[in-house]
Short mmCIF file of C-alpha atoms in Angstrom, two decimals:
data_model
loop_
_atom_site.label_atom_id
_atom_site.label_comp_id
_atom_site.label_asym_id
_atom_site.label_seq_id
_atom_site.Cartn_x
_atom_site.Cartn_y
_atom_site.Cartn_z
CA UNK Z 1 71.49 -42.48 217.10
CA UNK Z 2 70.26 -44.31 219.66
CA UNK Z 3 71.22 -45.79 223.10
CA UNK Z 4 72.05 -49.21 222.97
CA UNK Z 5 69.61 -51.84 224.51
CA UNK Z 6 69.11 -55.49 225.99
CA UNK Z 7 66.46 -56.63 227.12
CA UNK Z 8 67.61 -59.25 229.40
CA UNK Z 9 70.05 -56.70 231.41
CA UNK Z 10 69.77 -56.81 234.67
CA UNK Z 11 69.73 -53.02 236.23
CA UNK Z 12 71.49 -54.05 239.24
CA UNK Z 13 74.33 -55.65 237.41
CA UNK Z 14 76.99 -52.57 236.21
CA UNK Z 15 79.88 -54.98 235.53
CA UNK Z 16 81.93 -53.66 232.40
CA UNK Z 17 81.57 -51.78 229.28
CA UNK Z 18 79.40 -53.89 227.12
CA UNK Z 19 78.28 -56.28 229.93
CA UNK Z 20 74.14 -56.37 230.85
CA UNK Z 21 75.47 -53.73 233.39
CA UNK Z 22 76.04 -51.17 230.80
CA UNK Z 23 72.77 -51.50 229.05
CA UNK Z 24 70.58 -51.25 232.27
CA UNK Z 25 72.67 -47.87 232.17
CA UNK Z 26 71.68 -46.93 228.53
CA UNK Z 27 67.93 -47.96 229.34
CA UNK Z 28 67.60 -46.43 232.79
CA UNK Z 29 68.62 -43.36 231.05
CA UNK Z 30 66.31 -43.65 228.27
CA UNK Z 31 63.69 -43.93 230.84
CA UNK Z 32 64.39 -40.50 232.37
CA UNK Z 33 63.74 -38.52 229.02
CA UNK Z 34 60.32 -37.41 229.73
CA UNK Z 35 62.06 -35.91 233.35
CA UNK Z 36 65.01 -34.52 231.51
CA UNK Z 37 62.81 -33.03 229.06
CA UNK Z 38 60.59 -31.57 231.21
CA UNK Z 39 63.14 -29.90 232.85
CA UNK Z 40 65.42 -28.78 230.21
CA UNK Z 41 62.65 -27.32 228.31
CA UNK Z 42 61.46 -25.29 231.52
CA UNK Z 43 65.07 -23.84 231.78
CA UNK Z 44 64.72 -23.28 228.04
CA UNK Z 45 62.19 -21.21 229.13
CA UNK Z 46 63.36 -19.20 231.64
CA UNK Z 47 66.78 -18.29 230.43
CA UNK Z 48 69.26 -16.67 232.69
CA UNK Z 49 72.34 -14.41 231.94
CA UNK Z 50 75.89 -14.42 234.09
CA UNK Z 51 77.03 -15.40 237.11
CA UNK Z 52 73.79 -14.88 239.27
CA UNK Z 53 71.59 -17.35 238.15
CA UNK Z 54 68.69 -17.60 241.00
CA UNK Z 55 65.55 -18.71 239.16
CA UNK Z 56 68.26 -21.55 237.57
CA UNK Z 57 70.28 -22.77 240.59
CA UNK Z 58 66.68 -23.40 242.45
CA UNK Z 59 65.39 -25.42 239.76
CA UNK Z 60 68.81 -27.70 239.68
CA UNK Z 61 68.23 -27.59 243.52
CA UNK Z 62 64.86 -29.03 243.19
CA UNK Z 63 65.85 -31.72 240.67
CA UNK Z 64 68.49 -32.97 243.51
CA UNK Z 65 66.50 -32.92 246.43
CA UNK Z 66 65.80 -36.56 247.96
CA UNK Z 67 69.26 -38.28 246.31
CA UNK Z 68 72.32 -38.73 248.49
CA UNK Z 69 73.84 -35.87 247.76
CA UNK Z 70 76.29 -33.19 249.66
CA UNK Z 71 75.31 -30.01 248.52
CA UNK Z 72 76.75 -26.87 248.79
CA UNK Z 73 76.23 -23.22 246.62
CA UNK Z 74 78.56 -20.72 245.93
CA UNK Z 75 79.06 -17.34 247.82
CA UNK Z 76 80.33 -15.49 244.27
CA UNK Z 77 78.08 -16.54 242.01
CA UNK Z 78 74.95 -19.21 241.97
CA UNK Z 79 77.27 -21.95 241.35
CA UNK Z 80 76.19 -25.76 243.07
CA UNK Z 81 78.12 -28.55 243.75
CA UNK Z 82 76.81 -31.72 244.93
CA UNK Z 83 78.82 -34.85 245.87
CA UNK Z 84 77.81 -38.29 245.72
CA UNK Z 85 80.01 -40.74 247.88
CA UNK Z 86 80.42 -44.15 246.83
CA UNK Z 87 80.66 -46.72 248.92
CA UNK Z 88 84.27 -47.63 248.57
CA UNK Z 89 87.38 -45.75 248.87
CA UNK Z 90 88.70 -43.57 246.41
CA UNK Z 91 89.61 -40.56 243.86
CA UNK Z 92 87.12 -38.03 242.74
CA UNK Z 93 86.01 -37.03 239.51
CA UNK Z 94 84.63 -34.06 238.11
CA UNK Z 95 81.31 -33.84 235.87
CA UNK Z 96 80.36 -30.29 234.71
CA UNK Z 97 77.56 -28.87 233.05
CA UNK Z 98 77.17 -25.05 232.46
CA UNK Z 99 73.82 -23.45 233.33
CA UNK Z 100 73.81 -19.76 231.85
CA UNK Z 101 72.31 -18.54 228.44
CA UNK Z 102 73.15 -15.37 226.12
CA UNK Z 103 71.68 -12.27 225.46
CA UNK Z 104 69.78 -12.78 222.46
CA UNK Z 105 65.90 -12.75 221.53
CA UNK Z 106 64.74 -16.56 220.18
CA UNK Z 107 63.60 -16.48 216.90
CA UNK Z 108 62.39 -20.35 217.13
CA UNK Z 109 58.85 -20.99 217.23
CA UNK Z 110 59.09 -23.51 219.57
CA UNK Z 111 55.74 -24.25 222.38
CA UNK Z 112 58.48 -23.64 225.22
CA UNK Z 113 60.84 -20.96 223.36
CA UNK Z 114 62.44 -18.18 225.91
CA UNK Z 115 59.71 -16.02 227.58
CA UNK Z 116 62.14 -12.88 227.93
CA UNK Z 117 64.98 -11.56 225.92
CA UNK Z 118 67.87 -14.37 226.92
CA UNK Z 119 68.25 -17.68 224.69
CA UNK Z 120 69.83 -20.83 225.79
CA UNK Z 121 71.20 -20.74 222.50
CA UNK Z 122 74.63 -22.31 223.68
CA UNK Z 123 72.82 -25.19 224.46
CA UNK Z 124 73.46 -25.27 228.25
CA UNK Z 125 69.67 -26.17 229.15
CA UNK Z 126 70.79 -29.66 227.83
CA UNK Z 127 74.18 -29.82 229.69
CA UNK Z 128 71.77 -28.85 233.30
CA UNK Z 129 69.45 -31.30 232.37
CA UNK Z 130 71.73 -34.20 231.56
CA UNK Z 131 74.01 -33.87 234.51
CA UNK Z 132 70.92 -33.57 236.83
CA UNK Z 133 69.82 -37.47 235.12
CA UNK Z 134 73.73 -38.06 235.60
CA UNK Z 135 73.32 -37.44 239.56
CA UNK Z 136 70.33 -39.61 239.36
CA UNK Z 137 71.86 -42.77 237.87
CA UNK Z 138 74.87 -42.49 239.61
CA UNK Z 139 72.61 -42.74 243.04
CA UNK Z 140 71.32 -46.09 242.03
CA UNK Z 141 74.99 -47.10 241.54
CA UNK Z 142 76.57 -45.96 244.46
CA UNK Z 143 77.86 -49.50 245.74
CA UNK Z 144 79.58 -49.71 242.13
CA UNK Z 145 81.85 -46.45 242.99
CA UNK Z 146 85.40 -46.48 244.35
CA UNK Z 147 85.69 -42.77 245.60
CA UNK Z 148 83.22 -39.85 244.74
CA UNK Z 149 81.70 -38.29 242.30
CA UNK Z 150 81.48 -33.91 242.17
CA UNK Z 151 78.50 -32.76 240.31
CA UNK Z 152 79.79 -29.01 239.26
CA UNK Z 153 76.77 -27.26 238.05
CA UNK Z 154 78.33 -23.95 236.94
CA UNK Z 155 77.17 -19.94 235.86
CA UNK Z 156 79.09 -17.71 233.66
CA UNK Z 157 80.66 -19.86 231.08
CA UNK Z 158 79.52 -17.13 228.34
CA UNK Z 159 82.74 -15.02 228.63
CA UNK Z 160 82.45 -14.29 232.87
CA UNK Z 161 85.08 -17.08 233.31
CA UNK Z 162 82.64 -19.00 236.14
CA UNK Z 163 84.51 -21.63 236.35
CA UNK Z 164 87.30 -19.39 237.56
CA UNK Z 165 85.40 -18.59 240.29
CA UNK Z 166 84.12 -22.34 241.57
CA UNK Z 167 87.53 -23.19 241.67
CA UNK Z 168 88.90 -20.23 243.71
CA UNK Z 169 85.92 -21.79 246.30
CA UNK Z 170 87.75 -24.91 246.54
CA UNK Z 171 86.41 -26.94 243.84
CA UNK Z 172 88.76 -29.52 243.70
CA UNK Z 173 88.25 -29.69 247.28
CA UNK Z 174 84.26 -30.51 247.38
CA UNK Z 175 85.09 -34.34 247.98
CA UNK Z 176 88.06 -34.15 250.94
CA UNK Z 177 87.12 -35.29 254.82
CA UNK Z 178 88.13 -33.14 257.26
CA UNK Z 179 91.10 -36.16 257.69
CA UNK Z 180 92.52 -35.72 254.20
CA UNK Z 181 95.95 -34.37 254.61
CA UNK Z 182 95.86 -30.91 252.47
CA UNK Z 183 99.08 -30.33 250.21
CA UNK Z 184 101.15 -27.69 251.94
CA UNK Z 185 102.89 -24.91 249.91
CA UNK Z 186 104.01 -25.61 246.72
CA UNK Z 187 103.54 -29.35 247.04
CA UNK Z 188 101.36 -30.13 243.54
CA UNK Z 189 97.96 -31.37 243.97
CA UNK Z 190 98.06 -35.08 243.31
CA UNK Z 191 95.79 -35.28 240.25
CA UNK Z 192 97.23 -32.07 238.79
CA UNK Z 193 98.17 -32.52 234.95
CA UNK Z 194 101.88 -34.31 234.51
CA UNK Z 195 103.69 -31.93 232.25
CA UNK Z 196 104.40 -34.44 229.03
CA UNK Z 197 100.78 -35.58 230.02
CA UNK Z 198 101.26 -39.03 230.74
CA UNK Z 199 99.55 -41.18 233.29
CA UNK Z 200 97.92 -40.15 236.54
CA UNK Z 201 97.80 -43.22 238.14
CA UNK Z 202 98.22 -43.49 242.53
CA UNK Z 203 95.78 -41.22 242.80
CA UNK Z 204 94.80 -40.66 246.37
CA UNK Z 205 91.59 -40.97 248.63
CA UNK Z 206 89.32 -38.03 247.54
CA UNK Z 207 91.99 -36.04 245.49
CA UNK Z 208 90.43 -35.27 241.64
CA UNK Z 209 91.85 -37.47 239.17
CA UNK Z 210 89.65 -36.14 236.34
CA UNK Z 211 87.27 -34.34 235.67
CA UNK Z 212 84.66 -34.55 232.32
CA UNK Z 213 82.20 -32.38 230.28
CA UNK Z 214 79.71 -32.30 227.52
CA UNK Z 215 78.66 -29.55 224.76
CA UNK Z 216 76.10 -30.10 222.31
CA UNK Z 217 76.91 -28.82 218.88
CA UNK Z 218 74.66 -28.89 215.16
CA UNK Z 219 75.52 -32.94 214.06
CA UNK Z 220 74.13 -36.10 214.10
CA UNK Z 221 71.98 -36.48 217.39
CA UNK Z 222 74.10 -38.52 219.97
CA UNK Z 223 77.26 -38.85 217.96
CA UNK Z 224 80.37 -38.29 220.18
CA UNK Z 225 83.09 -36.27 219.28
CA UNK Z 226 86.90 -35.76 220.68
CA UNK Z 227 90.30 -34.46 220.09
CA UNK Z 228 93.29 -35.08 221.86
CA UNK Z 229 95.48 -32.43 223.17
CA UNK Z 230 94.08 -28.82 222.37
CA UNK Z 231 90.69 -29.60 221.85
CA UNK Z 232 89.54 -25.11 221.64
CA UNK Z 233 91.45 -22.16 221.46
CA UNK Z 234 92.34 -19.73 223.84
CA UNK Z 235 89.70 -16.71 223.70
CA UNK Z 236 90.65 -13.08 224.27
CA UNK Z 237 89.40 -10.02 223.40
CA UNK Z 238 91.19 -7.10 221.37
CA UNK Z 239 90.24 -3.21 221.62
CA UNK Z 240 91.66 -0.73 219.43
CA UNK Z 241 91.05 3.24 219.61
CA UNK Z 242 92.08 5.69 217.62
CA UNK Z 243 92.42 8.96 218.81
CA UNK Z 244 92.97 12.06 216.47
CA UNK Z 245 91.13 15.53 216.57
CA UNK Z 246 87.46 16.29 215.61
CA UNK Z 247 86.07 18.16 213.22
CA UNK Z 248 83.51 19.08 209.96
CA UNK Z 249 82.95 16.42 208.36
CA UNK Z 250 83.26 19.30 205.20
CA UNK Z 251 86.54 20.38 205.85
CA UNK Z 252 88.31 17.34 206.93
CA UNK Z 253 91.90 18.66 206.05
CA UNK Z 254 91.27 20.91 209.35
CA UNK Z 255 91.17 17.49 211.43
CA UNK Z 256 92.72 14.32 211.84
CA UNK Z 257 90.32 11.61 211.14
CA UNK Z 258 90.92 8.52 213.20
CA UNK Z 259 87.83 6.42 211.20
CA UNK Z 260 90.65 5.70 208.38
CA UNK Z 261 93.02 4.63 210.05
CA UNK Z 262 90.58 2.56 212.29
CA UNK Z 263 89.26 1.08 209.37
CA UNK Z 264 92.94 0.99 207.97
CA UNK Z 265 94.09 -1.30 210.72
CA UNK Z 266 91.14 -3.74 210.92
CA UNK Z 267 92.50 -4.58 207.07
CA UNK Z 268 95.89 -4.67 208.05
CA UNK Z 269 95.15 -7.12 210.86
CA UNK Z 270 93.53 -9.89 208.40
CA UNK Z 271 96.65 -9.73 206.22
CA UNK Z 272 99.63 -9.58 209.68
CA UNK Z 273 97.52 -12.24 210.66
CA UNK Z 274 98.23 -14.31 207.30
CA UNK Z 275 102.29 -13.30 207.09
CA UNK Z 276 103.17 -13.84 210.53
CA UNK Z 277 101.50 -16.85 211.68
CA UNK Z 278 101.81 -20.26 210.25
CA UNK Z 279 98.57 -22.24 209.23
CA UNK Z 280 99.38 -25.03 211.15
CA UNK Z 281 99.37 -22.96 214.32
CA UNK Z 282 96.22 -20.91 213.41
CA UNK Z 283 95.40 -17.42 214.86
CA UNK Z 284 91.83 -15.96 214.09
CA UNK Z 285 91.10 -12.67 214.72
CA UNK Z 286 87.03 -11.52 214.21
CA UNK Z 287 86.52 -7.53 214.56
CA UNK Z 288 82.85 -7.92 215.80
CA UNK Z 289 81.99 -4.10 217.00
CA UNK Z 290 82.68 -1.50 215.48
CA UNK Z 291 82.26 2.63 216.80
CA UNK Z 292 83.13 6.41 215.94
CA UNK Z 293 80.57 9.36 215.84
CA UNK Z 294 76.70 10.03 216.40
CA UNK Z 295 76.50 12.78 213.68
CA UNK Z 296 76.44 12.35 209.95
CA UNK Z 297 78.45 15.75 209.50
CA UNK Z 298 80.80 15.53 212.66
CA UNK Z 299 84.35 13.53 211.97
CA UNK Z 300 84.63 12.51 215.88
CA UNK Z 301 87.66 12.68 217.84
CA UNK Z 302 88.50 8.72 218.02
CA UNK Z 303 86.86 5.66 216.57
CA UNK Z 304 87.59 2.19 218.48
CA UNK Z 305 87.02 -1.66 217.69
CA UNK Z 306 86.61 -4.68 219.54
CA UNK Z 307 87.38 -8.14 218.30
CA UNK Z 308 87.57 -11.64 219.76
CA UNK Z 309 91.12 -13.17 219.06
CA UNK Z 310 91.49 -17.54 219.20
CA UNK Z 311 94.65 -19.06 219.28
CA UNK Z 312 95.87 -22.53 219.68
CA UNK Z 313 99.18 -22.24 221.37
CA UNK Z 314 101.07 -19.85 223.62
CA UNK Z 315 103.54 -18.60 221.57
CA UNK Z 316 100.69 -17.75 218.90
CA UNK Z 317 99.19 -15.86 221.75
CA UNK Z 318 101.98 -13.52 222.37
CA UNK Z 319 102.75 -12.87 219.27
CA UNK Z 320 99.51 -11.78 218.07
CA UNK Z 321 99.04 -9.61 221.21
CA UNK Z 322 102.64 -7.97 220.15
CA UNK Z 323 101.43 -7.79 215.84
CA UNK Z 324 98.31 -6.00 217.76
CA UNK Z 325 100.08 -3.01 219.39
CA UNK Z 326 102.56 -2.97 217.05
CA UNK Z 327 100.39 -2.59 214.00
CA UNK Z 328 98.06 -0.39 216.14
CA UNK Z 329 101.16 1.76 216.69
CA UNK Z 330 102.75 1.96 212.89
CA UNK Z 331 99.07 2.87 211.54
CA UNK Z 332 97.84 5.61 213.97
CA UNK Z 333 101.49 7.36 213.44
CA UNK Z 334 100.97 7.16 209.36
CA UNK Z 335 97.50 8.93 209.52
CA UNK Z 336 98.62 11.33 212.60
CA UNK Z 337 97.01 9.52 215.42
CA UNK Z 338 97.48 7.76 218.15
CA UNK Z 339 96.61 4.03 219.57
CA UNK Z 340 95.10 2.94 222.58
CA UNK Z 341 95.53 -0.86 222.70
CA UNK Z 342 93.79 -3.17 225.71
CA UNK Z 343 94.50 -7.00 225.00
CA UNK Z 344 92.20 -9.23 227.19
CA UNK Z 345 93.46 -12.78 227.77
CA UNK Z 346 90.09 -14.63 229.05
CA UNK Z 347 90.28 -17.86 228.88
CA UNK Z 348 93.12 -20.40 227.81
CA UNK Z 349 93.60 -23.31 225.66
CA UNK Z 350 91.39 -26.28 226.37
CA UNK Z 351 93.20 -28.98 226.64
CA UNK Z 352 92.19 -32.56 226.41
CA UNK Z 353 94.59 -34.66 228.68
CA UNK Z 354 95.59 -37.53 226.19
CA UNK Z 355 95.81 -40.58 227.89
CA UNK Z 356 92.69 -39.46 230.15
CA UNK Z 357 90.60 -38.69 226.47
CA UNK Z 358 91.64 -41.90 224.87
CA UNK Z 359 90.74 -43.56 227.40
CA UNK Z 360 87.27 -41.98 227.97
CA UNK Z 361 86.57 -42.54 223.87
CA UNK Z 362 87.08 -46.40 224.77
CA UNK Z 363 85.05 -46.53 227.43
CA UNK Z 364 82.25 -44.67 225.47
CA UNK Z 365 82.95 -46.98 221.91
CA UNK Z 366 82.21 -49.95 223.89
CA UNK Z 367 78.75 -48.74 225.58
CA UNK Z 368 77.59 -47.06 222.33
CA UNK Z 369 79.65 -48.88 219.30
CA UNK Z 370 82.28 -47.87 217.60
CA UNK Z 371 80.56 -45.50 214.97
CA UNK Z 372 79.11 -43.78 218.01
CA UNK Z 373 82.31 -42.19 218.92
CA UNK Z 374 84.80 -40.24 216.90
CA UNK Z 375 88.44 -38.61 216.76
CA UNK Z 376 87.59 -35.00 215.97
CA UNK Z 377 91.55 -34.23 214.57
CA UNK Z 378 92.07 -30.78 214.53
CA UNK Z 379 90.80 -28.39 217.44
CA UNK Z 380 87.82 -26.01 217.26
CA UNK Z 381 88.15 -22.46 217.47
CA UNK Z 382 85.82 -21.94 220.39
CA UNK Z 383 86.43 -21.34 223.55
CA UNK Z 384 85.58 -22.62 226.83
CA UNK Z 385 86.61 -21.94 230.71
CA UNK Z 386 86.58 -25.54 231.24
CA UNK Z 387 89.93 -25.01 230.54
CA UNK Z 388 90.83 -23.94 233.72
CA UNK Z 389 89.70 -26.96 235.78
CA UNK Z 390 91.95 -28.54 232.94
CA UNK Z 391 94.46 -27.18 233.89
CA UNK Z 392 94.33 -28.24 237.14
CA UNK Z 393 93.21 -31.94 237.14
CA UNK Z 394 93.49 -34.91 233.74
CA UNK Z 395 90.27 -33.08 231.77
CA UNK Z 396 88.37 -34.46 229.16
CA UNK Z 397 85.89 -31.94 226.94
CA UNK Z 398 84.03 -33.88 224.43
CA UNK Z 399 81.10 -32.97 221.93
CA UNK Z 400 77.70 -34.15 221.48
CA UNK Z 401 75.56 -34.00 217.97
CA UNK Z 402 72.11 -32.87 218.82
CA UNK Z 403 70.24 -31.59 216.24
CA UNK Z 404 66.86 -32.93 215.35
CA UNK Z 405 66.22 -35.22 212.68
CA UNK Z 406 64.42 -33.14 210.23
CA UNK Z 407 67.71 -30.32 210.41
CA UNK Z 408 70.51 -30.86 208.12
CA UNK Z 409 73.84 -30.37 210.27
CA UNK Z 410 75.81 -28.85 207.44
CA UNK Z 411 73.08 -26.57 207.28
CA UNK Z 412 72.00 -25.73 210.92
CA UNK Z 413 72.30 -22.95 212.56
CA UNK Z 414 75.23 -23.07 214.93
CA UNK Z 415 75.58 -22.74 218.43
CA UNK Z 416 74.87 -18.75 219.67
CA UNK Z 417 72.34 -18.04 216.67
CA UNK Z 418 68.74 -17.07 217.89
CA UNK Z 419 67.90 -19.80 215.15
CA UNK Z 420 70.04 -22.61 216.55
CA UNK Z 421 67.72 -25.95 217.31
CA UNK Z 422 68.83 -28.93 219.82
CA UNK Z 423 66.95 -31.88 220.00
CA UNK Z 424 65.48 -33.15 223.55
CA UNK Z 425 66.10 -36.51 222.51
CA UNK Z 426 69.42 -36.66 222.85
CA UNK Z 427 69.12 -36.11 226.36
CA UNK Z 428 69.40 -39.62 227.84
CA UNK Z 429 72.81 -40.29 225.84
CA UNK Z 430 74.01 -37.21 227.77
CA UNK Z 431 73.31 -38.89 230.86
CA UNK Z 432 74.54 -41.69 230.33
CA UNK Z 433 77.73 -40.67 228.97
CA UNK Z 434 78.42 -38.83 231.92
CA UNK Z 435 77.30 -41.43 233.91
CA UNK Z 436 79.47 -44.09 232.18
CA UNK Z 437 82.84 -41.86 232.68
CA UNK Z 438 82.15 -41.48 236.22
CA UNK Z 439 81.59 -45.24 236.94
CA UNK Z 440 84.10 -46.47 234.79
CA UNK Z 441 87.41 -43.88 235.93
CA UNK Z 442 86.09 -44.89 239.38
CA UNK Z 443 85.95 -48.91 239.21
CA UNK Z 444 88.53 -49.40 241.40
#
């Protein structure tokens, strides 16, 4: 899909969405793709795990030297955020791209595939890439701003919670003067999110009144995606161990074998999971490892599980953390054992501030057209620590197609398989999406 185009725009000219403004945007993008591409396949390349991302935080650093940036890295993890001031008074807003990759060998034979045993195959190359041609468009528009932008290029997204992190450095904070007046005490921050999330209008100087972000997924290259309200699931991890007493594995009535009942309870969970929780407030639960003894002819003294656990609401959350122990509990006493239960809540519901997403899906129908752009209606059951910054400020999580022409979508490999493919081209949409939000929440 591509970016729209006129000819006769005039690049210095942003005006509104739709106006000559907007398509100097949409073609000063287009003409950073060989850039973008250049750099997100070198990241692609070089593929870094967790919150310490060196090789990766120098290569953003690079692609921002010379623009008028503040620029400042984190002391936790190899986190950088860069602010661009405009050149009128205003709020701040948030764009965010994650920058780490997974633990998995590439099995794409691609000329710039991974070179060691990591895989950008989360598609956060792209999400580094566009927000560095985001930074550079927004430069060249920096009379058209009415308070500042915060570039938030960000590690550990894969399950380290590095957003977390950014946020206990002061985040939110990146754009204040030493004159803004800090919020004392409990006093809440004056873009935080209104409880029956309504408008966040009055925002003041420098405060965050939203903050955006971008994930690439198998679909149509450049189609835009949303949902309002929970957008992902919460994402928390479950282990289970069952402890009984070892023995031969020829005499088992001398032991207590805990691998039944382990395997026991992983059953049971699927069907709790079914009679306790309605469909319409979904819980999924996905045993994923799975561990007991190292000899054939040994029945081991416990046997554990782990399993990632999505859910779309609170209450759904408690409860299934309760069903967990409880079921843990009932099944370990009927085979003799006993449970150890640890329930991990890692990251919470992402939620997509209404007015704030409707909003942004306007903004984006009328740069892009109207079948650019659509309302995704039920949430995924991914999850992201974007949430947290949503949390605090109006957030807005939206999802880019990007697979290459030649790869069927309903066919693809999905995001996190060594197989997954994401097309380069739909880099310049990227940027300019971001771009657009920025300059239009910001147009005074």
């Amino acid at each position: 899909m591509p970016l729209t185009d006129d000819a006769n725009a005039s690049s210095t000219n942003a005006g509104s969405p739709g106006s000559p403004g907007s398509a100097a945007l949409t073609r000063d993008a287009e003409a950073l793709a060989p850039e973008l591409t250049a750099l997100r396949r070198e990241l692609h390349q070089l593929p870094e795990v967790g919150l310490h991302l060196p090789v990766t935080q120098q290569r953003v650093l690079d692609a921002l030297e010379g623009l008028p940036l503040e620029v400042t890295t984190g002391t936790t993890t190899t986190s950088v955020v860069a602010v661009l001031r405009g050149e009128h008074p205003g709020p701040a807003v948030i764009l965010r791209a994650d920058m780490d990759a997974l633990p998995l060998v590439e099995q794409n034979d691609l000329p710039y595939r991974s070179t060691n045993e990591a895989m950008h195959a989360c598609g956060h190359d792209l999400h580094t890439a566009a927000l560095v041609g985001a930074a550079r468009l927004l430069s060249e528009r920096r009379e058209q701003l009415h308070g500042s932008v915060i570039l938030m290029f960000q590690p550990g997204e894969e399950s380290l919670g590095g957003a977390k992190y950014m946020l206990e450095e002061g985040l939110l904070d990146a754009a204040r003067t030493p004159h803004d007046t800090v919020p004392a005490g409990d006093t809440p921050r004056a873009g935080a999110v209104p409880a029956d999330g309504g408008p966040t209008e009055d925002v003041p100087d420098n405060e965050v009144a939203a903050a955006y972000a971008l994930h690439v997924f198998p679909g149509e290259r450049g189609r835009i995606e949303y949902a309002v309200g929970p957008a992902m699931a919460s994402s928390n991890r479950c282990y289970v161990t069952m402890h009984g007493a070892g023995g031969h594995g020829s005499q088992p009535h001398l032991a207590t074998d805990p691998v039944p009942a382990l395997l026991e309870f992983g059953t049971a969970l699927q069907t709790r999971i079914t009679r306790r929780f309605s469909v319409f407030d979904p819980v999924v639960a996905t045993i994923t490892q799975l561990s007991a003894g190292d000899a054939v002819n040994v029945i081991p003294p416990s046997a554990n599980l782990g399993a990632t656990v999505r859910t779309i609401s609170d209450e759904a959350l408690d409860g299934i953390e309760a069903e967990v122990t409880r079921l843990a509990n009932h099944v370990a006493q009927a085979h003799g054992c006993t449970a150890e239960v640890e329930f991990v809540r890692q990251y919470p519901v992402t939620h997509n501030h209404p007015e704030a997403t409707e909003q942004a899906a306007g903004w984006l129908r009328e740069l892009f057209g109207e079948q650019a752009v659509t309302h995704h209606p039920t949430p995924r059951m991914t999850g992201e620590d974007f949430s947290f910054v949503a949390n605090q400020v109006p957030g807005v999580f939206l999802y880019v197609g990007a697979s290459p022409d030649d790869v069927d979508p309903a066919t693809a490999a999905f995001n996190h398989s060594p197989l997954v493919l994401f097309d380069d081209a739909v880099l310049p949409t990227m940027a300019a999406t971001l771009s657009h939000l920025a300059l239009q929440r910001l147009a005074g």
